[in-house]
PDB file of N, CA and C in Angstrom:
ATOM      1  N   MET A 773       0.838  -1.172   0.000  1.00 84.00           N
ATOM      2  CA  MET A 773       0.000   0.000   0.000  1.00 84.00           C
ATOM      3  C   MET A 773       0.884   1.236   0.000  1.00 84.00           C
ATOM      4  N   ASN A 774       0.514   2.211  -0.810  1.00 92.00           N
ATOM      5  CA  ASN A 774       1.204   3.491  -0.827  1.00 92.00           C
ATOM      6  C   ASN A 774       0.521   4.455   0.130  1.00 92.00           C
ATOM      7  N   VAL A 775       1.180   5.553   0.380  1.00 96.00           N
ATOM      8  CA  VAL A 775       0.668   6.588   1.261  1.00 96.00           C
ATOM      9  C   VAL A 775       0.782   7.921   0.543  1.00 96.00           C
ATOM     10  N   VAL A 776      -0.243   8.739   0.677  1.00 97.00           N
ATOM     11  CA  VAL A 776      -0.247  10.078   0.111  1.00 97.00           C
ATOM     12  C   VAL A 776      -0.211  11.076   1.261  1.00 97.00           C
ATOM     13  N   VAL A 777       0.620  12.089   1.125  1.00 97.00           N
ATOM     14  CA  VAL A 777       0.654  13.191   2.081  1.00 97.00           C
ATOM     15  C   VAL A 777       0.144  14.427   1.361  1.00 97.00           C
ATOM     16  N   LEU A 778      -0.914  15.006   1.897  1.00 95.00           N
ATOM     17  CA  LEU A 778      -1.451  16.256   1.366  1.00 95.00           C
ATOM     18  C   LEU A 778      -0.982  17.389   2.263  1.00 95.00           C
ATOM     19  N   TYR A 779      -0.444  18.429   1.650  1.00 95.00           N
ATOM     20  CA  TYR A 779      -0.007  19.614   2.384  1.00 95.00           C
ATOM     21  C   TYR A 779      -1.008  20.740   2.149  1.00 95.00           C
ATOM     22  N   ARG A 780      -1.482  21.312   3.230  1.00 94.00           N
ATOM     23  CA  ARG A 780      -2.347  22.494   3.170  1.00 94.00           C
ATOM     24  C   ARG A 780      -1.571  23.646   3.782  1.00 94.00           C
ATOM     25  N   LEU A 781      -1.444  24.739   3.035  1.00 92.00           N
ATOM     26  CA  LEU A 781      -0.764  25.907   3.587  1.00 92.00           C
ATOM     27  C   LEU A 781      -1.573  26.474   4.738  1.00 92.00           C
ATOM     28  N   ARG A 782      -0.889  26.887   5.754  1.00 93.00           N
ATOM     29  CA  ARG A 782      -1.566  27.506   6.902  1.00 93.00           C
ATOM     30  C   ARG A 782      -2.111  28.875   6.508  1.00 93.00           C
ATOM     31  N   ASP A 783      -3.185  29.250   7.124  1.00 92.00           N
ATOM     32  CA  ASP A 783      -3.789  30.555   6.868  1.00 92.00           C
ATOM     33  C   ASP A 783      -2.793  31.669   7.148  1.00 92.00           C
ATOM     34  N   GLY A 784      -2.767  32.650   6.269  1.00 92.00           N
ATOM     35  CA  GLY A 784      -1.920  33.821   6.465  1.00 92.00           C
ATOM     36  C   GLY A 784      -0.508  33.688   5.930  1.00 92.00           C
ATOM     37  N   ILE A 785      -0.136  32.536   5.393  1.00 91.00           N
ATOM     38  CA  ILE A 785       1.210  32.365   4.842  1.00 91.00           C
ATOM     39  C   ILE A 785       1.244  33.018   3.464  1.00 91.00           C
ATOM     40  N   ASP A 786       2.201  33.929   3.271  1.00 90.00           N
ATOM     41  CA  ASP A 786       2.265  34.593   1.972  1.00 90.00           C
ATOM     42  C   ASP A 786       3.296  33.941   1.055  1.00 90.00           C
ATOM     43  N   ARG A 787       3.181  34.262  -0.214  1.00 88.00           N
ATOM     44  CA  ARG A 787       4.038  33.670  -1.242  1.00 88.00           C
ATOM     45  C   ARG A 787       5.520  33.944  -0.979  1.00 88.00           C
ATOM     46  N   ALA A 788       5.847  35.119  -0.476  1.00 94.00           N
ATOM     47  CA  ALA A 788       7.247  35.456  -0.200  1.00 94.00           C
ATOM     48  C   ALA A 788       7.858  34.483   0.807  1.00 94.00           C
ATOM     49  N   ARG A 789       7.094  34.116   1.799  1.00 95.00           N
ATOM     50  CA  ARG A 789       7.593  33.168   2.813  1.00 95.00           C
ATOM     51  C   ARG A 789       7.793  31.782   2.204  1.00 95.00           C
ATOM     52  N   ILE A 790       6.877  31.378   1.341  1.00 93.00           N
ATOM     53  CA  ILE A 790       7.019  30.084   0.659  1.00 93.00           C
ATOM     54  C   ILE A 790       8.288  30.079  -0.187  1.00 93.00           C
ATOM     55  N   LEU A 791       8.501  31.149  -0.947  1.00 94.00           N
ATOM     56  CA  LEU A 791       9.692  31.237  -1.798  1.00 94.00           C
ATOM     57  C   LEU A 791      10.979  31.279  -0.976  1.00 94.00           C
ATOM     58  N   GLU A 792      10.909  31.847   0.210  1.00 97.00           N
ATOM     59  CA  GLU A 792      12.072  31.889   1.100  1.00 97.00           C
ATOM     60  C   GLU A 792      12.443  30.490   1.599  1.00 97.00           C
ATOM     61  N   VAL A 793      11.448  29.690   1.932  1.00 97.00           N
ATOM     62  CA  VAL A 793      11.684  28.359   2.504  1.00 97.00           C
ATOM     63  C   VAL A 793      11.882  27.302   1.418  1.00 97.00           C
ATOM     64  N   PHE A 794      11.369  27.536   0.227  1.00 96.00           N
ATOM     65  CA  PHE A 794      11.408  26.513  -0.822  1.00 96.00           C
ATOM     66  C   PHE A 794      12.802  25.940  -1.074  1.00 96.00           C
ATOM     67  N   PRO A 795      13.878  26.740  -1.162  1.00 97.00           N
ATOM     68  CA  PRO A 795      15.192  26.115  -1.406  1.00 97.00           C
ATOM     69  C   PRO A 795      15.576  25.081  -0.353  1.00 97.00           C
ATOM     70  N   ARG A 796      15.224  25.311   0.899  1.00 98.00           N
ATOM     71  CA  ARG A 796      15.507  24.325   1.956  1.00 98.00           C
ATOM     72  C   ARG A 796      14.637  23.081   1.782  1.00 98.00           C
ATOM     73  N   HIS A 797      13.373  23.286   1.426  1.00 97.00           N
ATOM     74  CA  HIS A 797      12.462  22.168   1.164  1.00 97.00           C
ATOM     75  C   HIS A 797      12.984  21.341  -0.011  1.00 97.00           C
ATOM     76  N   GLN A 798      13.387  22.012  -1.072  1.00 97.00           N
ATOM     77  CA  GLN A 798      13.884  21.315  -2.262  1.00 97.00           C
ATOM     78  C   GLN A 798      15.156  20.518  -1.948  1.00 97.00           C
ATOM     79  N   ALA A 799      16.096  21.131  -1.237  1.00 97.00           N
ATOM     80  CA  ALA A 799      17.317  20.417  -0.856  1.00 97.00           C
ATOM     81  C   ALA A 799      16.980  19.210   0.016  1.00 97.00           C
ATOM     82  N   TYR A 800      15.999  19.390   0.899  1.00 96.00           N
ATOM     83  CA  TYR A 800      15.596  18.304   1.787  1.00 96.00           C
ATOM     84  C   TYR A 800      14.990  17.144   1.009  1.00 96.00           C
ATOM     85  N   TYR A 801      14.021  17.417   0.110  1.00 96.00           N
ATOM     86  CA  TYR A 801      13.400  16.291  -0.590  1.00 96.00           C
ATOM     87  C   TYR A 801      14.373  15.610  -1.538  1.00 96.00           C
ATOM     88  N   ARG A 802      15.298  16.358  -2.111  1.00 95.00           N
ATOM     89  CA  ARG A 802      16.308  15.721  -2.979  1.00 95.00           C
ATOM     90  C   ARG A 802      17.219  14.803  -2.162  1.00 95.00           C
ATOM     91  N   ALA A 803      17.675  15.275  -1.013  1.00 95.00           N
ATOM     92  CA  ALA A 803      18.536  14.452  -0.156  1.00 95.00           C
ATOM     93  C   ALA A 803      17.772  13.244   0.366  1.00 95.00           C
ATOM     94  N   PHE A 804      16.520  13.432   0.751  1.00 95.00           N
ATOM     95  CA  PHE A 804      15.700  12.317   1.235  1.00 95.00           C
ATOM     96  C   PHE A 804      15.577  11.258   0.147  1.00 95.00           C
ATOM     97  N   HIS A 805      15.315  11.683  -1.057  1.00 94.00           N
ATOM     98  CA  HIS A 805      15.148  10.739  -2.173  1.00 94.00           C
ATOM     99  C   HIS A 805      16.451  10.006  -2.484  1.00 94.00           C
ATOM    100  N   GLU A 806      17.570  10.697  -2.387  1.00 93.00           N
ATOM    101  CA  GLU A 806      18.865  10.071  -2.681  1.00 93.00           C
ATOM    102  C   GLU A 806      19.246   9.015  -1.656  1.00 93.00           C
ATOM    103  N   THR A 807      18.803   9.185  -0.404  1.00 90.00           N
ATOM    104  CA  THR A 807      19.202   8.256   0.651  1.00 90.00           C
ATOM    105  C   THR A 807      18.101   7.279   1.035  1.00 90.00           C
ATOM    106  N   ASP A 808      16.914   7.459   0.467  1.00 76.00           N
ATOM    107  CA  ASP A 808      15.773   6.634   0.847  1.00 76.00           C
ATOM    108  C   ASP A 808      14.875   6.466  -0.366  1.00 76.00           C
ATOM    109  N   THR A 809      14.473   5.246  -0.637  1.00 75.00           N
ATOM    110  CA  THR A 809      13.645   5.010  -1.824  1.00 75.00           C
ATOM    111  C   THR A 809      12.163   5.169  -1.548  1.00 75.00           C
ATOM    112  N   GLY A 810      11.796   5.612  -0.356  1.00 91.00           N
ATOM    113  CA  GLY A 810      10.390   5.705   0.027  1.00 91.00           C
ATOM    114  C   GLY A 810       9.616   6.844  -0.597  1.00 91.00           C
ATOM    115  N   LEU A 811      10.295   7.855  -1.120  1.00 95.00           N
ATOM    116  CA  LEU A 811       9.629   8.979  -1.766  1.00 95.00           C
ATOM    117  C   LEU A 811       9.467   8.654  -3.245  1.00 95.00           C
ATOM    118  N   ILE A 812       8.222   8.547  -3.691  1.00 94.00           N
ATOM    119  CA  ILE A 812       7.942   8.167  -5.077  1.00 94.00           C
ATOM    120  C   ILE A 812       7.747   9.392  -5.963  1.00 94.00           C
ATOM    121  N   ALA A 813       6.988  10.361  -5.497  1.00 94.00           N
ATOM    122  CA  ALA A 813       6.707  11.568  -6.275  1.00 94.00           C
ATOM    123  C   ALA A 813       6.204  12.653  -5.340  1.00 94.00           C
ATOM    124  N   LEU A 814       6.350  13.911  -5.754  1.00 95.00           N
ATOM    125  CA  LEU A 814       5.779  15.009  -4.993  1.00 95.00           C
ATOM    126  C   LEU A 814       5.669  16.240  -5.871  1.00 95.00           C
ATOM    127  N   GLY A 815       4.831  17.174  -5.443  1.00 94.00           N
ATOM    128  CA  GLY A 815       4.717  18.427  -6.164  1.00 94.00           C
ATOM    129  C   GLY A 815       3.414  19.135  -5.879  1.00 94.00           C
ATOM    130  N   PRO A 816       3.355  20.414  -6.307  1.00 92.00           N
ATOM    131  CA  PRO A 816       2.150  21.214  -6.083  1.00 92.00           C
ATOM    132  C   PRO A 816       1.071  20.873  -7.108  1.00 92.00           C
ATOM    133  N   PHE A 817      -0.154  21.157  -6.743  1.00 92.00           N
ATOM    134  CA  PHE A 817      -1.264  20.998  -7.684  1.00 92.00           C
ATOM    135  C   PHE A 817      -1.304  22.197  -8.618  1.00 92.00           C
ATOM    136  N   ALA A 818      -1.600  21.971  -9.879  1.00 93.00           N
ATOM    137  CA  ALA A 818      -1.735  23.050 -10.852  1.00 93.00           C
ATOM    138  C   ALA A 818      -3.054  23.793 -10.660  1.00 93.00           C
ATOM    139  N   THR A 819      -4.036  23.101 -10.118  1.00 92.00           N
ATOM    140  CA  THR A 819      -5.340  23.703  -9.842  1.00 92.00           C
ATOM    141  C   THR A 819      -5.397  24.087  -8.374  1.00 92.00           C
ATOM    142  N   PRO A 820      -5.592  25.371  -8.072  1.00 84.00           N
ATOM    143  CA  PRO A 820      -5.674  25.775  -6.659  1.00 84.00           C
ATOM    144  C   PRO A 820      -6.805  25.051  -5.928  1.00 84.00           C
ATOM    145  N   ASP A 821      -6.504  24.617  -4.713  1.00 85.00           N
ATOM    146  CA  ASP A 821      -7.481  23.909  -3.901  1.00 85.00           C
ATOM    147  C   ASP A 821      -7.228  24.271  -2.443  1.00 85.00           C
ATOM    148  N   PRO A 822      -8.212  24.788  -1.741  1.00 81.00           N
ATOM    149  CA  PRO A 822      -7.987  25.178  -0.343  1.00 81.00           C
ATOM    150  C   PRO A 822      -7.698  24.003   0.585  1.00 81.00           C
ATOM    151  N   ALA A 823      -8.073  22.799   0.197  1.00 83.00           N
ATOM    152  CA  ALA A 823      -7.857  21.633   1.052  1.00 83.00           C
ATOM    153  C   ALA A 823      -6.436  21.088   0.961  1.00 83.00           C
ATOM    154  N   ALA A 824      -5.761  21.330  -0.165  1.00 88.00           N
ATOM    155  CA  ALA A 824      -4.408  20.810  -0.337  1.00 88.00           C
ATOM    156  C   ALA A 824      -3.699  21.571  -1.446  1.00 88.00           C
ATOM    157  N   GLY A 825      -2.506  22.065  -1.142  1.00 90.00           N
ATOM    158  CA  GLY A 825      -1.731  22.783  -2.137  1.00 90.00           C
ATOM    159  C   GLY A 825      -0.746  21.901  -2.868  1.00 90.00           C
ATOM    160  N   SER A 826      -0.357  20.803  -2.231  1.00 93.00           N
ATOM    161  CA  SER A 826       0.586  19.885  -2.859  1.00 93.00           C
ATOM    162  C   SER A 826       0.435  18.507  -2.232  1.00 93.00           C
ATOM    163  N   MET A 827       1.107  17.533  -2.839  1.00 95.00           N
ATOM    164  CA  MET A 827       1.055  16.183  -2.287  1.00 95.00           C
ATOM    165  C   MET A 827       2.340  15.443  -2.576  1.00 95.00           C
ATOM    166  N   GLY A 828       2.571  14.431  -1.774  1.00 96.00           N
ATOM    167  CA  GLY A 828       3.680  13.520  -1.983  1.00 96.00           C
ATOM    168  C   GLY A 828       3.159  12.099  -1.922  1.00 96.00           C
ATOM    169  N   VAL A 829       3.794  11.224  -2.681  1.00 96.00           N
ATOM    170  CA  VAL A 829       3.440   9.805  -2.671  1.00 96.00           C
ATOM    171  C   VAL A 829       4.638   9.042  -2.121  1.00 96.00           C
ATOM    172  N   PHE A 830       4.362   8.189  -1.135  1.00 96.00           N
ATOM    173  CA  PHE A 830       5.410   7.435  -0.447  1.00 96.00           C
ATOM    174  C   PHE A 830       5.091   5.947  -0.479  1.00 96.00           C
ATOM    175  N   SER A 831       6.114   5.143  -0.303  1.00 93.00           N
ATOM    176  CA  SER A 831       5.924   3.693  -0.347  1.00 93.00           C
ATOM    177  C   SER A 831       5.383   3.124   0.957  1.00 93.00           C
ATOM    178  N   SER A 832       5.447   3.909   2.049  1.00 94.00           N
ATOM    179  CA  SER A 832       4.909   3.427   3.323  1.00 94.00           C
ATOM    180  C   SER A 832       4.588   4.612   4.232  1.00 94.00           C
ATOM    181  N   ARG A 833       3.798   4.344   5.239  1.00 95.00           N
ATOM    182  CA  ARG A 833       3.467   5.369   6.240  1.00 95.00           C
ATOM    183  C   ARG A 833       4.730   5.791   6.989  1.00 95.00           C
ATOM    184  N   ASP A 834       5.592   4.850   7.297  1.00 95.00           N
ATOM    185  CA  ASP A 834       6.835   5.177   7.995  1.00 95.00           C
ATOM    186  C   ASP A 834       7.667   6.159   7.178  1.00 95.00           C
ATOM    187  N   ASP A 835       7.777   5.920   5.874  1.00 95.00           N
ATOM    188  CA  ASP A 835       8.521   6.838   5.003  1.00 95.00           C
ATOM    189  C   ASP A 835       7.891   8.231   5.032  1.00 95.00           C
ATOM    190  N   ALA A 836       6.577   8.288   4.940  1.00 96.00           N
ATOM    191  CA  ALA A 836       5.869   9.574   4.947  1.00 96.00           C
ATOM    192  C   ALA A 836       6.085  10.300   6.271  1.00 96.00           C
ATOM    193  N   GLU A 837       5.988   9.587   7.369  1.00 96.00           N
ATOM    194  CA  GLU A 837       6.158  10.213   8.686  1.00 96.00           C
ATOM    195  C   GLU A 837       7.583  10.727   8.884  1.00 96.00           C
ATOM    196  N   ARG A 838       8.570   9.954   8.416  1.00 95.00           N
ATOM    197  CA  ARG A 838       9.962  10.397   8.526  1.00 95.00           C
ATOM    198  C   ARG A 838      10.194  11.644   7.674  1.00 95.00           C
ATOM    199  N   PHE A 839       9.600  11.674   6.496  1.00 96.00           N
ATOM    200  CA  PHE A 839       9.743  12.836   5.628  1.00 96.00           C
ATOM    201  C   PHE A 839       9.138  14.078   6.274  1.00 96.00           C
ATOM    202  N   ILE A 840       7.925  13.971   6.726  1.00 97.00           N
ATOM    203  CA  ILE A 840       7.218  15.095   7.336  1.00 97.00           C
ATOM    204  C   ILE A 840       7.971  15.633   8.558  1.00 97.00           C
ATOM    205  N   ALA A 841       8.540  14.745   9.340  1.00 97.00           N
ATOM    206  CA  ALA A 841       9.177  15.140  10.600  1.00 97.00           C
ATOM    207  C   ALA A 841      10.273  16.184  10.430  1.00 97.00           C
ATOM    208  N   ALA A 842      10.924  16.221   9.266  1.00 96.00           N
ATOM    209  CA  ALA A 842      12.032  17.161   9.080  1.00 96.00           C
ATOM    210  C   ALA A 842      11.865  18.067   7.863  1.00 96.00           C
ATOM    211  N   ASP A 843      10.727  18.025   7.213  1.00 97.00           N
ATOM    212  CA  ASP A 843      10.507  18.873   6.049  1.00 97.00           C
ATOM    213  C   ASP A 843      10.402  20.337   6.484  1.00 97.00           C
ATOM    214  N   PRO A 844      11.219  21.223   5.924  1.00 98.00           N
ATOM    215  CA  PRO A 844      11.160  22.635   6.309  1.00 98.00           C
ATOM    216  C   PRO A 844       9.786  23.286   6.147  1.00 98.00           C
ATOM    217  N   PHE A 845       8.995  22.857   5.187  1.00 97.00           N
ATOM    218  CA  PHE A 845       7.650  23.425   5.055  1.00 97.00           C
ATOM    219  C   PHE A 845       6.814  23.141   6.307  1.00 97.00           C
ATOM    220  N   VAL A 846       7.083  22.025   6.948  1.00 97.00           N
ATOM    221  CA  VAL A 846       6.357  21.671   8.173  1.00 97.00           C
ATOM    222  C   VAL A 846       7.063  22.250   9.396  1.00 97.00           C
ATOM    223  N   THR A 847       8.364  22.035   9.502  1.00 98.00           N
ATOM    224  CA  THR A 847       9.089  22.468  10.695  1.00 98.00           C
ATOM    225  C   THR A 847       9.123  23.988  10.847  1.00 98.00           C
ATOM    226  N   GLU A 848       9.006  24.711   9.730  1.00 97.00           N
ATOM    227  CA  GLU A 848       9.001  26.174   9.792  1.00 97.00           C
ATOM    228  C   GLU A 848       7.587  26.746   9.790  1.00 97.00           C
ATOM    229  N   GLY A 849       6.599  25.867   9.947  1.00 96.00           N
ATOM    230  CA  GLY A 849       5.234  26.312  10.173  1.00 96.00           C
ATOM    231  C   GLY A 849       4.442  26.779   8.962  1.00 96.00           C
ATOM    232  N   LEU A 850       4.844  26.399   7.760  1.00 95.00           N
ATOM    233  CA  LEU A 850       4.119  26.839   6.571  1.00 95.00           C
ATOM    234  C   LEU A 850       2.951  25.936   6.210  1.00 95.00           C
ATOM    235  N   ALA A 851       3.103  24.638   6.433  1.00 95.00           N
ATOM    236  CA  ALA A 851       2.105  23.684   5.952  1.00 95.00           C
ATOM    237  C   ALA A 851       1.692  22.703   7.039  1.00 95.00           C
ATOM    238  N   ASP A 852       0.442  22.284   6.934  1.00 96.00           N
ATOM    239  CA  ASP A 852      -0.088  21.222   7.779  1.00 96.00           C
ATOM    240  C   ASP A 852      -0.248  19.978   6.904  1.00 96.00           C
ATOM    241  N   PRO A 853       0.465  18.906   7.238  1.00 97.00           N
ATOM    242  CA  PRO A 853       0.354  17.685   6.442  1.00 97.00           C
ATOM    243  C   PRO A 853      -0.773  16.777   6.922  1.00 97.00           C
ATOM    244  N   ARG A 854      -1.296  16.022   5.995  1.00 96.00           N
ATOM    245  CA  ARG A 854      -2.309  15.011   6.308  1.00 96.00           C
ATOM    246  C   ARG A 854      -1.908  13.745   5.571  1.00 96.00           C
ATOM    247  N   ILE A 855      -1.815  12.635   6.286  1.00 97.00           N
ATOM    248  CA  ILE A 855      -1.397  11.353   5.701  1.00 97.00           C
ATOM    249  C   ILE A 855      -2.624  10.506   5.416  1.00 97.00           C
ATOM    250  N   LEU A 856      -2.676   9.971   4.200  1.00 96.00           N
ATOM    251  CA  LEU A 856      -3.773   9.092   3.789  1.00 96.00           C
ATOM    252  C   LEU A 856      -3.206   7.807   3.195  1.00 96.00           C
ATOM    253  N   ASP A 857      -3.688   6.666   3.662  1.00 95.00           N
ATOM    254  CA  ASP A 857      -3.329   5.405   3.015  1.00 95.00           C
ATOM    255  C   ASP A 857      -4.008   5.357   1.656  1.00 95.00           C
ATOM    256  N   TRP A 858      -3.291   4.848   0.660  1.00 93.00           N
ATOM    257  CA  TRP A 858      -3.785   4.874  -0.716  1.00 93.00           C
ATOM    258  C   TRP A 858      -3.644   3.495  -1.333  1.00 93.00           C
ATOM    259  N   ASN A 859      -4.749   2.921  -1.718  1.00 90.00           N
ATOM    260  CA  ASN A 859      -4.741   1.628  -2.412  1.00 90.00           C
ATOM    261  C   ASN A 859      -4.590   1.887  -3.905  1.00 90.00           C
ATOM    262  N   ALA A 860      -3.382   2.216  -4.304  1.00 86.00           N
ATOM    263  CA  ALA A 860      -3.105   2.575  -5.699  1.00 86.00           C
ATOM    264  C   ALA A 860      -3.186   1.350  -6.597  1.00 86.00           C
ATOM    265  N   VAL A 861      -3.708   1.562  -7.768  1.00 86.00           N
ATOM    266  CA  VAL A 861      -3.688   0.554  -8.823  1.00 86.00           C
ATOM    267  C   VAL A 861      -2.753   1.098  -9.902  1.00 86.00           C
ATOM    268  N   TRP A 862      -1.545   0.541  -9.969  1.00 79.00           N
ATOM    269  CA  TRP A 862      -0.561   0.996 -10.950  1.00 79.00           C
ATOM    270  C   TRP A 862      -0.820   0.251 -12.246  1.00 79.00           C
ATOM    271  N   LEU A 863      -1.250   0.947 -13.255  1.00 85.00           N
ATOM    272  CA  LEU A 863      -1.621   0.332 -14.520  1.00 85.00           C
ATOM    273  C   LEU A 863      -0.441   0.122 -15.448  1.00 85.00           C
ATOM    274  N   GLU A 864       0.623   0.805 -15.182  1.00 74.00           N
ATOM    275  CA  GLU A 864       1.784   0.728 -16.050  1.00 74.00           C
ATOM    276  C   GLU A 864       3.029   0.938 -15.214  1.00 74.00           C
ATOM    277  N   SER A 865       3.999   0.041 -15.302  1.00 65.00           N
ATOM    278  CA  SER A 865       5.212   0.235 -14.508  1.00 65.00           C
ATOM    279  C   SER A 865       6.024   1.374 -15.109  1.00 65.00           C
ATOM    280  N   GLY A 866       6.678   2.137 -14.232  1.00 60.00           N
ATOM    281  CA  GLY A 866       7.524   3.230 -14.686  1.00 60.00           C
ATOM    282  C   GLY A 866       6.776   4.471 -15.096  1.00 60.00           C
ATOM    283  N   LEU A 867       5.477   4.549 -14.827  1.00 53.00           N
ATOM    284  CA  LEU A 867       4.681   5.699 -15.246  1.00 53.00           C
ATOM    285  C   LEU A 867       5.269   6.996 -14.734  1.00 53.00           C
ATOM    286  N   GLY A 868       5.732   6.998 -13.495  1.00 50.00           N
ATOM    287  CA  GLY A 868       6.285   8.225 -12.921  1.00 50.00           C
ATOM    288  C   GLY A 868       7.547   8.693 -13.619  1.00 50.00           C
ATOM    289  N   ASP A 869       8.325   7.757 -14.193  1.00 46.00           N
ATOM    290  CA  ASP A 869       9.553   8.131 -14.875  1.00 46.00           C
ATOM    291  C   ASP A 869       9.279   8.922 -16.147  1.00 46.00           C
ATOM    292  N   ARG A 870       8.130   8.699 -16.759  1.00 41.00           N
ATOM    293  CA  ARG A 870       7.808   9.372 -18.011  1.00 41.00           C
ATOM    294  C   ARG A 870       6.801  10.494 -17.820  1.00 41.00           C
ATOM    295  N   GLY A 871       6.347  10.672 -16.605  1.00 43.00           N
ATOM    296  CA  GLY A 871       5.391  11.732 -16.342  1.00 43.00           C
ATOM    297  C   GLY A 871       4.043  11.502 -16.984  1.00 43.00           C
ATOM    298  N   GLY A 872       3.735  10.271 -17.370  1.00 41.00           N
ATOM    299  CA  GLY A 872       2.438   9.950 -17.942  1.00 41.00           C
ATOM    300  C   GLY A 872       2.322  10.225 -19.426  1.00 41.00           C
ATOM    301  N   ASP A 873       3.412  10.651 -20.056  1.00 39.00           N
ATOM    302  CA  ASP A 873       3.359  10.957 -21.493  1.00 39.00           C
ATOM    303  C   ASP A 873       3.627   9.705 -22.301  1.00 39.00           C
ATOM    304  N   GLU A 874       2.626   9.235 -22.968  1.00 36.00           N
ATOM    305  CA  GLU A 874       2.793   8.097 -23.879  1.00 36.00           C
ATOM    306  C   GLU A 874       1.655   7.976 -24.812  1.00 36.00           C
TER     307      GLU A 874
END
């Protein structure tokens, strides 16, 4: 079973603060991915949604919890994460590597 983490920005957080923290978040997720295979995909939604601004897909709840525990977006108070177990049906292997273009 995979796990999805939905991030909702906290009320009152402005874009400047997000842009300030983003380089630390980016360095963190890249390092996490290089040392741990539990992070499958992540990114913001193209369609604005008040319930979730971005999401990550992980191979287990433990991976998701470890990621959240040190993610600068969470530790610096920008986002509230929500973990959901996901019964994914992968229709094609390697789909994430190609971004769905085929």
